Structure formats: structure tokens, C-alpha cells
PDB file of C-alpha atoms in Angstrom:
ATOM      1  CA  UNK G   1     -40.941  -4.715 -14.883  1.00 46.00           C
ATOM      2  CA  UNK G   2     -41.182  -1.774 -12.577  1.00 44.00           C
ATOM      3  CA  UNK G   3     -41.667  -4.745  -9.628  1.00 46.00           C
ATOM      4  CA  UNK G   4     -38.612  -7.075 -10.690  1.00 39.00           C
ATOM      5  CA  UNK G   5     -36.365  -3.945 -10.454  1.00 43.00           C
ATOM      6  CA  UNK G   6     -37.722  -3.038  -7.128  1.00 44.00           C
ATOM      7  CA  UNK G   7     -36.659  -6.361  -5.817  1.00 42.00           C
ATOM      8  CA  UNK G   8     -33.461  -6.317  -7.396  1.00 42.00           C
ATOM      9  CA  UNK G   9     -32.908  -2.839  -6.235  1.00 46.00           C
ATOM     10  CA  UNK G  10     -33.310  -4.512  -3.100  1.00 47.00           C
ATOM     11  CA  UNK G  11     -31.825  -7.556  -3.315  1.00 52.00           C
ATOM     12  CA  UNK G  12     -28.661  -4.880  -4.167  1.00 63.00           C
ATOM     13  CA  UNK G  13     -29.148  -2.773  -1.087  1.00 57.00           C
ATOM     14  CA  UNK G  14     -28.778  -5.626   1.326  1.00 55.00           C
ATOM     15  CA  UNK G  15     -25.711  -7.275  -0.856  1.00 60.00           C
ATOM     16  CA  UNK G  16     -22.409  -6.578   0.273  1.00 64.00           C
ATOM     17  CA  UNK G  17     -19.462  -6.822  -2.443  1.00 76.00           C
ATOM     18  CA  UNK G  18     -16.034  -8.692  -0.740  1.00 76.00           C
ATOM     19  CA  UNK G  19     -13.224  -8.370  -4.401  1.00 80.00           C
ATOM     20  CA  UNK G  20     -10.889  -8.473  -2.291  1.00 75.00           C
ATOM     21  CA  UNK G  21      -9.136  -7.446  -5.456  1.00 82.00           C
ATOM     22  CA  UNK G  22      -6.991  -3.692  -3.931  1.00 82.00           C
ATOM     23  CA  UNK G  23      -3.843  -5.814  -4.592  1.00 87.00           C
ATOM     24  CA  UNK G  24      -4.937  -7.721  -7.419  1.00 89.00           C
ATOM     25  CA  UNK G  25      -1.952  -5.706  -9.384  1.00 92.00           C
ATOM     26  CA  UNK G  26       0.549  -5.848  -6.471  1.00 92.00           C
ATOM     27  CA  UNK G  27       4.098  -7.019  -7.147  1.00 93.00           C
ATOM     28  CA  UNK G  28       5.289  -8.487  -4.414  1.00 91.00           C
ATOM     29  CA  UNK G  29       9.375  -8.502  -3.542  1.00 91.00           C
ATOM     30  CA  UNK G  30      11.682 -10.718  -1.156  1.00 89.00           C
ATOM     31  CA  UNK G  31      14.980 -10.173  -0.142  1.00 89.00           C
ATOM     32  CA  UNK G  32      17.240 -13.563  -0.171  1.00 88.00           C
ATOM     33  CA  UNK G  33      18.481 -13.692   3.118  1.00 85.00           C
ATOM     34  CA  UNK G  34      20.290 -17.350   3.140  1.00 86.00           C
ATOM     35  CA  UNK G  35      23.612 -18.076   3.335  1.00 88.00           C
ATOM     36  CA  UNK G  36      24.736 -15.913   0.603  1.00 86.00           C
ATOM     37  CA  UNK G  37      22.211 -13.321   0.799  1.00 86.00           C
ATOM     38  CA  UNK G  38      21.553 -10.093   2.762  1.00 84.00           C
ATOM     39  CA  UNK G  39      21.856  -9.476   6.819  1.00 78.00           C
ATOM     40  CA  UNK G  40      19.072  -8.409   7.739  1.00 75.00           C
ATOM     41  CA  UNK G  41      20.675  -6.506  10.814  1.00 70.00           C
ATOM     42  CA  UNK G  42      23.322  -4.678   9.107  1.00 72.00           C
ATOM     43  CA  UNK G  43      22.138  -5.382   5.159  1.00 76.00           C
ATOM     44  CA  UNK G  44      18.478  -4.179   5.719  1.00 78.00           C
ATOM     45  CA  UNK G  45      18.601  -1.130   7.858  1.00 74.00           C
ATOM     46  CA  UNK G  46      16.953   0.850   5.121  1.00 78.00           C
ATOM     47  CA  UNK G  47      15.665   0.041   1.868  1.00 84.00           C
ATOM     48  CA  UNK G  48      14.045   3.027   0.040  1.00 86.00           C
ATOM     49  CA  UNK G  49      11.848   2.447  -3.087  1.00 90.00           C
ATOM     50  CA  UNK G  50      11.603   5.214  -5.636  1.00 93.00           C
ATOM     51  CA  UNK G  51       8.803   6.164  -8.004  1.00 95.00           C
ATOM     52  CA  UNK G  52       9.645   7.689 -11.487  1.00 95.00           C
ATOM     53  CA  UNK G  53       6.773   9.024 -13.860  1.00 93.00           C
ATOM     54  CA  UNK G  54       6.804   8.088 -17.393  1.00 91.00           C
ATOM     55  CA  UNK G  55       5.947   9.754 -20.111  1.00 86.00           C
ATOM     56  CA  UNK G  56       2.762   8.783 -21.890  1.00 83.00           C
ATOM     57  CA  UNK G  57       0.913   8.697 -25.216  1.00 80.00           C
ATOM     58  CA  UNK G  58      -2.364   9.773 -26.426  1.00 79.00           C
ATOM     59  CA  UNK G  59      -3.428   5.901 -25.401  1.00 76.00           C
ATOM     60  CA  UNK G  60      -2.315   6.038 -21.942  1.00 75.00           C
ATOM     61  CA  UNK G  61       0.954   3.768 -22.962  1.00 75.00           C
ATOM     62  CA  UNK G  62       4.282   4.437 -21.854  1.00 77.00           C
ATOM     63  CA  UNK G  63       5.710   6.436 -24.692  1.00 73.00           C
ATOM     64  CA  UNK G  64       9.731   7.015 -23.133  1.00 62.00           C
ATOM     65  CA  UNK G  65      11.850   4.449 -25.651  1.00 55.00           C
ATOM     66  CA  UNK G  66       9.669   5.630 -28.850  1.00 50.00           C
ATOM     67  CA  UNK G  67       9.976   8.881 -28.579  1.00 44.00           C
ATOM     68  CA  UNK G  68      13.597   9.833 -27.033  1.00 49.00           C
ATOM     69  CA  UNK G  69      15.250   6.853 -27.490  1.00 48.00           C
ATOM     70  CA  UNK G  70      16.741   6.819 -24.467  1.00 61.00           C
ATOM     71  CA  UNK G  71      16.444   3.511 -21.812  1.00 83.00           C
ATOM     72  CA  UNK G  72      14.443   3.427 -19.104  1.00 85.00           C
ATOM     73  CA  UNK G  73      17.656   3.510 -16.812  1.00 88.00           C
ATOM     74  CA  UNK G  74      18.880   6.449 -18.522  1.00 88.00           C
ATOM     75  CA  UNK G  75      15.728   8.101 -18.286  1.00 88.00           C
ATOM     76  CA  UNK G  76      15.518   7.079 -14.545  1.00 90.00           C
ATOM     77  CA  UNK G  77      19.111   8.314 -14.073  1.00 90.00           C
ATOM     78  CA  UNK G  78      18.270  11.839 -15.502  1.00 90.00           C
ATOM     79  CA  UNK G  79      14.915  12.113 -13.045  1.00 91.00           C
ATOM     80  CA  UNK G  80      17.524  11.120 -10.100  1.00 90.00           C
ATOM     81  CA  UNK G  81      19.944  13.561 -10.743  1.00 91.00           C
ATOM     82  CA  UNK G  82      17.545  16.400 -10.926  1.00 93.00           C
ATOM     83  CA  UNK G  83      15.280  14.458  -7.652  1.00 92.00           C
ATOM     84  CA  UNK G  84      12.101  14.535  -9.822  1.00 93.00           C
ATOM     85  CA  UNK G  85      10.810  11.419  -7.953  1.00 93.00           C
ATOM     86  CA  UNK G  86       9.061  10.061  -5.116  1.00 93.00           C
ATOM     87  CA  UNK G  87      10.312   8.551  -2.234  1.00 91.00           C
ATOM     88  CA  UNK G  88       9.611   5.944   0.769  1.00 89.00           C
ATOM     89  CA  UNK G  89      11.430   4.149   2.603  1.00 81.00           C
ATOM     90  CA  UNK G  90       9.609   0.689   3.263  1.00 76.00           C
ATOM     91  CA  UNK G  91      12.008  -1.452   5.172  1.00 67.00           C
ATOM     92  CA  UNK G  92      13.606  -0.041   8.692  1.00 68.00           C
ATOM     93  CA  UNK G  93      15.390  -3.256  11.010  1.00 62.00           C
ATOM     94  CA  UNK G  94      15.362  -1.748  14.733  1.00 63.00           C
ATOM     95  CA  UNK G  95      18.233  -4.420  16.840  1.00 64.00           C
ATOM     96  CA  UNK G  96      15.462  -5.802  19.670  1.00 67.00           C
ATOM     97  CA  UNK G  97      17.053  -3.158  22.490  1.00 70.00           C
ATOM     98  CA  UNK G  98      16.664  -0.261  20.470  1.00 68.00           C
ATOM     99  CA  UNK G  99      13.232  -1.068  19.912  1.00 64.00           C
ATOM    100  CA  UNK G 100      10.819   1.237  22.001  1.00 68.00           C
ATOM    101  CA  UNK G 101       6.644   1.712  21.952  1.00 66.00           C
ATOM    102  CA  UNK G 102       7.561   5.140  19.988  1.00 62.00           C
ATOM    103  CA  UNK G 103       9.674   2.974  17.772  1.00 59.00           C
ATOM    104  CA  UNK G 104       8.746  -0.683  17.214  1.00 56.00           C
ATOM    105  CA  UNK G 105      10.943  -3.313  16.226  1.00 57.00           C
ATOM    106  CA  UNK G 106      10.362  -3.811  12.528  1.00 56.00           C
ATOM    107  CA  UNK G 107      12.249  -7.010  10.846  1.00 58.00           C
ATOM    108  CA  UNK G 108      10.886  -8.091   7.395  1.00 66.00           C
ATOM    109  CA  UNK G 109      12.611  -8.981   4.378  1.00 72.00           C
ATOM    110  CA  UNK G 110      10.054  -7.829   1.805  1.00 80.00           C
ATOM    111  CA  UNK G 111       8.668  -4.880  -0.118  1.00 87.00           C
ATOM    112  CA  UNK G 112       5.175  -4.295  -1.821  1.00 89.00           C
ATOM    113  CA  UNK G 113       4.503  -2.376  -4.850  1.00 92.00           C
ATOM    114  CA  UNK G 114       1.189  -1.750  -5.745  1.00 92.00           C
ATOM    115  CA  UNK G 115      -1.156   0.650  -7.469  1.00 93.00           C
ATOM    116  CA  UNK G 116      -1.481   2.670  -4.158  1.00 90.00           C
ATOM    117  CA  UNK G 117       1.240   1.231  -1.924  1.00 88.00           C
ATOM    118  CA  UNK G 118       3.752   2.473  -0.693  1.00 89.00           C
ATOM    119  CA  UNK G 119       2.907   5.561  -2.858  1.00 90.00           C
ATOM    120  CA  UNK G 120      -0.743   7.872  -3.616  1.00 90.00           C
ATOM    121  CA  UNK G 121      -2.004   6.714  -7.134  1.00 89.00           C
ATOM    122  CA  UNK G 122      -1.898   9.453  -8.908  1.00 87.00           C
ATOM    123  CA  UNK G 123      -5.725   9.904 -10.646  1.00 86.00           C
ATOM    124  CA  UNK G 124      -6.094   6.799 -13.249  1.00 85.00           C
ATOM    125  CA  UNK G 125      -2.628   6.089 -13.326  1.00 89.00           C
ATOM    126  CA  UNK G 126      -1.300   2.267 -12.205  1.00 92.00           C
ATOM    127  CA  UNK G 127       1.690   1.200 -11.515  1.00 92.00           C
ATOM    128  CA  UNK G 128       2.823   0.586 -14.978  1.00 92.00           C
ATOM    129  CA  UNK G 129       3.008   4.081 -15.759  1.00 93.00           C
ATOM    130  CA  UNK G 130       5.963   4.158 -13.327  1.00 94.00           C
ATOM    131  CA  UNK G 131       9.656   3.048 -13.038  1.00 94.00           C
ATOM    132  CA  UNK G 132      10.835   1.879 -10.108  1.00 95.00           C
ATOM    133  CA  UNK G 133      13.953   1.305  -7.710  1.00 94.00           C
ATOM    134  CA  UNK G 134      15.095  -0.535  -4.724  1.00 92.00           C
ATOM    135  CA  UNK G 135      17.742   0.959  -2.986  1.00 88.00           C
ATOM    136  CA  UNK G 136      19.270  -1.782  -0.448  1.00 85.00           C
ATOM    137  CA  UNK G 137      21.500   0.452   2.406  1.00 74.00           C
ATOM    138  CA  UNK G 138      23.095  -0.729   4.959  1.00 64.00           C
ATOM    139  CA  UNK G 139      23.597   0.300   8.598  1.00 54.00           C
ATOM    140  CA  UNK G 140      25.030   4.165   9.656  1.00 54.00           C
ATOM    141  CA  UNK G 141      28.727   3.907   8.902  1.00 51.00           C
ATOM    142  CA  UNK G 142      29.107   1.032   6.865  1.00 52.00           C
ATOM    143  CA  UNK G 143      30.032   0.883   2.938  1.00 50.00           C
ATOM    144  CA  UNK G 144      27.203   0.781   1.150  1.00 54.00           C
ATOM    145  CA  UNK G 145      24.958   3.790   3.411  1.00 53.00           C
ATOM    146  CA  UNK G 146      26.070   6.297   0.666  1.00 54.00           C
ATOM    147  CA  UNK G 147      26.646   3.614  -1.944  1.00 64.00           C
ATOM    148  CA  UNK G 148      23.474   1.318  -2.044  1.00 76.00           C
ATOM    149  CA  UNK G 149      23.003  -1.645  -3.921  1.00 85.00           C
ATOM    150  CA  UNK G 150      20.460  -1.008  -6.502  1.00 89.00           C
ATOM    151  CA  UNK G 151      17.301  -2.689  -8.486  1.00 93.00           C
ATOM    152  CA  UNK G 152      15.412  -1.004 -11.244  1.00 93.00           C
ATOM    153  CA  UNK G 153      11.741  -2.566 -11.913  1.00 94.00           C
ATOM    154  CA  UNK G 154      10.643  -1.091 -15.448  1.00 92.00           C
ATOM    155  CA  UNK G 155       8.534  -2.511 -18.486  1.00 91.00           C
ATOM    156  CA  UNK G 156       5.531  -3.668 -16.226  1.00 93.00           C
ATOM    157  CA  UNK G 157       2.660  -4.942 -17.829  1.00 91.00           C
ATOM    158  CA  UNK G 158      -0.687  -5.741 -16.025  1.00 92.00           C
ATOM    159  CA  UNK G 159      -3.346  -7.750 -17.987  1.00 91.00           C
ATOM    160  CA  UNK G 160      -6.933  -7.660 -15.896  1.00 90.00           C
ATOM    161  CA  UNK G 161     -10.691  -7.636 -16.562  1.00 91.00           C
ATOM    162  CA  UNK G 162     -13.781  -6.552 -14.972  1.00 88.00           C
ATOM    163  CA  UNK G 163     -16.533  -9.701 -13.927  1.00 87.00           C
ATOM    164  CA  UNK G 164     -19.277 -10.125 -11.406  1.00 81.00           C
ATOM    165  CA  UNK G 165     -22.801 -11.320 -11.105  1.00 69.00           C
ATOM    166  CA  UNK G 166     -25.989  -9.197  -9.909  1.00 67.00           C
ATOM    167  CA  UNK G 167     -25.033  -6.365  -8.460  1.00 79.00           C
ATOM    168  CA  UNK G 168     -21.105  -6.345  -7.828  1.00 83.00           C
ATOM    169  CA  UNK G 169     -18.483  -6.037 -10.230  1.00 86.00           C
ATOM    170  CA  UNK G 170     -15.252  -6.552  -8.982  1.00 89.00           C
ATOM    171  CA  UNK G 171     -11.324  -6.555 -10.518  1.00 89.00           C
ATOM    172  CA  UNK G 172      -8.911  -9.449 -11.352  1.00 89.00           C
ATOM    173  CA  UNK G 173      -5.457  -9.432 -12.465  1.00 90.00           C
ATOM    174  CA  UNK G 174      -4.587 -12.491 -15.219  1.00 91.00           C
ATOM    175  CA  UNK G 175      -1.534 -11.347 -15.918  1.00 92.00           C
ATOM    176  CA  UNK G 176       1.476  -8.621 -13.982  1.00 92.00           C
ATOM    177  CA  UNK G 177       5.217  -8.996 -15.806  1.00 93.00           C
ATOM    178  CA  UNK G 178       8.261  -6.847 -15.659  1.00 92.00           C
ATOM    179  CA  UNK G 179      11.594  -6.546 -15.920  1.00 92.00           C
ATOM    180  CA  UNK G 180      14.007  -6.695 -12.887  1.00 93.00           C
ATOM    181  CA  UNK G 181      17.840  -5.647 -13.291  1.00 92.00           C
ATOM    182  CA  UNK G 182      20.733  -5.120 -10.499  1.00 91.00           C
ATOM    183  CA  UNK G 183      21.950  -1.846 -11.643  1.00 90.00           C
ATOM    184  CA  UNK G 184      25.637  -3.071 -10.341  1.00 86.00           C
ATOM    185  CA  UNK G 185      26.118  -5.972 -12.189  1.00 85.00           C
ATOM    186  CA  UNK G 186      26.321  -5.607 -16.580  1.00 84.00           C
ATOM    187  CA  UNK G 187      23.961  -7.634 -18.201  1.00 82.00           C
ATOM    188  CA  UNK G 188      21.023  -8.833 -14.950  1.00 84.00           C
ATOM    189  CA  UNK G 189      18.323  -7.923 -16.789  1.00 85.00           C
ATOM    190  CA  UNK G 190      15.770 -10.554 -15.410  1.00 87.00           C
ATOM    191  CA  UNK G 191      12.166 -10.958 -16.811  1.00 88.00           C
ATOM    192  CA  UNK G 192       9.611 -10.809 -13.654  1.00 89.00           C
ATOM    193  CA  UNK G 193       6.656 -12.786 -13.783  1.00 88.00           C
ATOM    194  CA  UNK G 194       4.549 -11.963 -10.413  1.00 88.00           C
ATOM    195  CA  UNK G 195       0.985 -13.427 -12.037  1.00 88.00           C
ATOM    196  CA  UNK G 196      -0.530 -15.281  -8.537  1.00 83.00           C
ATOM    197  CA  UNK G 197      -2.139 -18.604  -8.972  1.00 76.00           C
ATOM    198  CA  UNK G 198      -4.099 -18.727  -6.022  1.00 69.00           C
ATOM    199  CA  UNK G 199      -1.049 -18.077  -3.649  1.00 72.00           C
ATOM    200  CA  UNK G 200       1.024 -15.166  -3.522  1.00 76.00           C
ATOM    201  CA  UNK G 201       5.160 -16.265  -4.649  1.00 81.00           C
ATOM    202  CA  UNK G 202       7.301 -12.776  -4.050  1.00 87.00           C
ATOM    203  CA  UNK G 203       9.918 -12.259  -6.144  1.00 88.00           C
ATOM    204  CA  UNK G 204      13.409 -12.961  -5.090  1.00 88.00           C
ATOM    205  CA  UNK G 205      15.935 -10.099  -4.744  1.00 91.00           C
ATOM    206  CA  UNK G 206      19.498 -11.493  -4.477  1.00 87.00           C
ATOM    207  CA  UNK G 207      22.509  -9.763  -3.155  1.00 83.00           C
TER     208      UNK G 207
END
């Protein structure tokens, strides 16, 4: 006995675990950028993403509509107003000649959010302990710099399980869903179903 778990102890030591599973829980977010979407040059300058905590129970559930009654935007709203939240701004566009070594050129049209990305996880807590929001600003001087266009994420469930053979044990997600509404237009709420079957399909954003 003592010999077989030797030579698995072994067999361990020299094994080398590849999950590949740190963004097994990611939600993954496009901007629509055809014809009747957003300019990236003027549309995209900044887009900051905010984090709001929610309340839990004694399971580790968010516990916000039981117990206050209130929405999730109206709880968000609150958290704004006082600026009990946390901040990052994920998406700069730099025009091609203001680009410098300093300050690269940065054009993309999407935004991650994951467990630990674009914010610290917080001890055990994942992402669907958290609200979030999408702020979509446009370039210095125009309309909507002080007046954003804005996306709440909120009622995000993750489904996953642990499996793995010998000596690694690694994480899979079967199942990430959510809720996605456009806070300026009544009525957008729009389920979210970001579950990856074998190829990553970001969620569309439209303007």
C-alpha cells in the first residue's frame, strides 16, 4: 500500500495540471459597432464598468430583493449616489497620431467580466455576488461625456462543478445567466445567456 502511494505520489510530482478554467465564469461583452451601432472613435473613448456589492444571506445568496424590497437598480442607484463602488475603466480608443510608446493605441469593442477581472475578487466571493454597470462615454466635449449611456448586468447565476482524474482537479462552468437592461430605454430588460459551448459568443451591447 505504502509502495502504490509512493508511486502515485510520484506520478503526482512530475504531473502538471493545464484547467485552463480562470475564466471558466467570465461573461464576455461586445459592443455593436455596425451601421447603427457605436463609433468606436468618438462612441468608445471610455467605457467604465462598475462593481456594486450585494448583500448576502447566511447561504452565501444574494439576499437584496427579499429583504428590502427594493430592485437591484434602485439598490445600485443608492450605492452610486453615495460612490460605494468600484471602478475601472476597461475600454480607452487613442486616434492612431495620438498614440505614443507611453500611450498605446488601444481599439477594441469589448469588455470582460470575470471573477477577478477587471476587479480583485474579494475572498470567496464570485461575480454573482455583484451588480454591475457599463457606462458607454463618449469623446471630451461631446453629449454623452457627462451623460453616458448605461447597462446594468444583475441576477447572475453561475452553475459549475469540480472533476479531474489522478491527481488534478480542475473547474468547469455548465451554466453563467443574467440579466442585461439599458438603463435609458423603459422596459430592455434582456435575459443573458453567456454558457460557452466550446467557443466563446460575447454578448451584444447595442446602442
Amino acid at each position: 500500500m505504502l509502495g502504490v502511494a509512493g508511486a502515485l505520489a510520484g506520478c503526482c510530482a512530475n504531473n502538471v495540471c493545464d484547467c485552463d478554467d480562470a475564466r471558466a465564469d467570465a461573461f464576455y461583452f461586445k459592443f455593436d459597432t455596425g451601421p447603427n451601432g457605436f463609433v468606436p472613435a468618438t462612441e468608445l473613448d471610455t467605457v467604465v464598468l462598475k462593481r456594486y456589492t450585494l448583500q448576502l444571506d447566511d447561504k452565501g445568496r444574494p439576499a437584496l430583493i427579499k429583504t428590502n424590497k427594493k430592485t437591484y437598480t434602485a439598490y445600485a442607484d443608492s450605492l452610486d449616489n453615495a460612490g460605494v463602488f468600484d471602478q475601472a475603466n476597461v475600454v480607452r480608443y487613442i486616434p492612431p497620431a495620438s498614440a505614443t510608446p507611453l500611450r498605446p493605441r488601444v481599439a477594441t469593442d469589448t469588455v470582460i467580466v470575470n471573477n477577478n477581472a477587471p476587479f480583485t475578487q474579494a475572498g470567496p466571493r464570485k461575480l454573482n455576488t455583484y451588480l454591475y454597470r457599463v457606462e458607454v462615454r463618449r469623446a471630451p466635449g461631446q453629449l454623452l461625456r457627462n451623460n453616458p449611456r448605461r447597462y446594468e448586468l444583475s441576477k447572475i447565476s453561475l452553475t459549475g462543478e469540480f472533476y479531474g482524474t489522478g491527481c488534478c482537479t480542475c473547474y468547469r462552468n455548465l451554466s453563467k445567466t443574467g440579466v442585461l437592461i439599458n438603463l435609458g430605454v423603459p422596459n430592455s430588460d434582456t435575459p443573458v445567456v453567456a454558457t460557452e459551448t466550446g467557443q466563446v459568443m460575447p454578448v451584444l451591447i447595442q446602442k
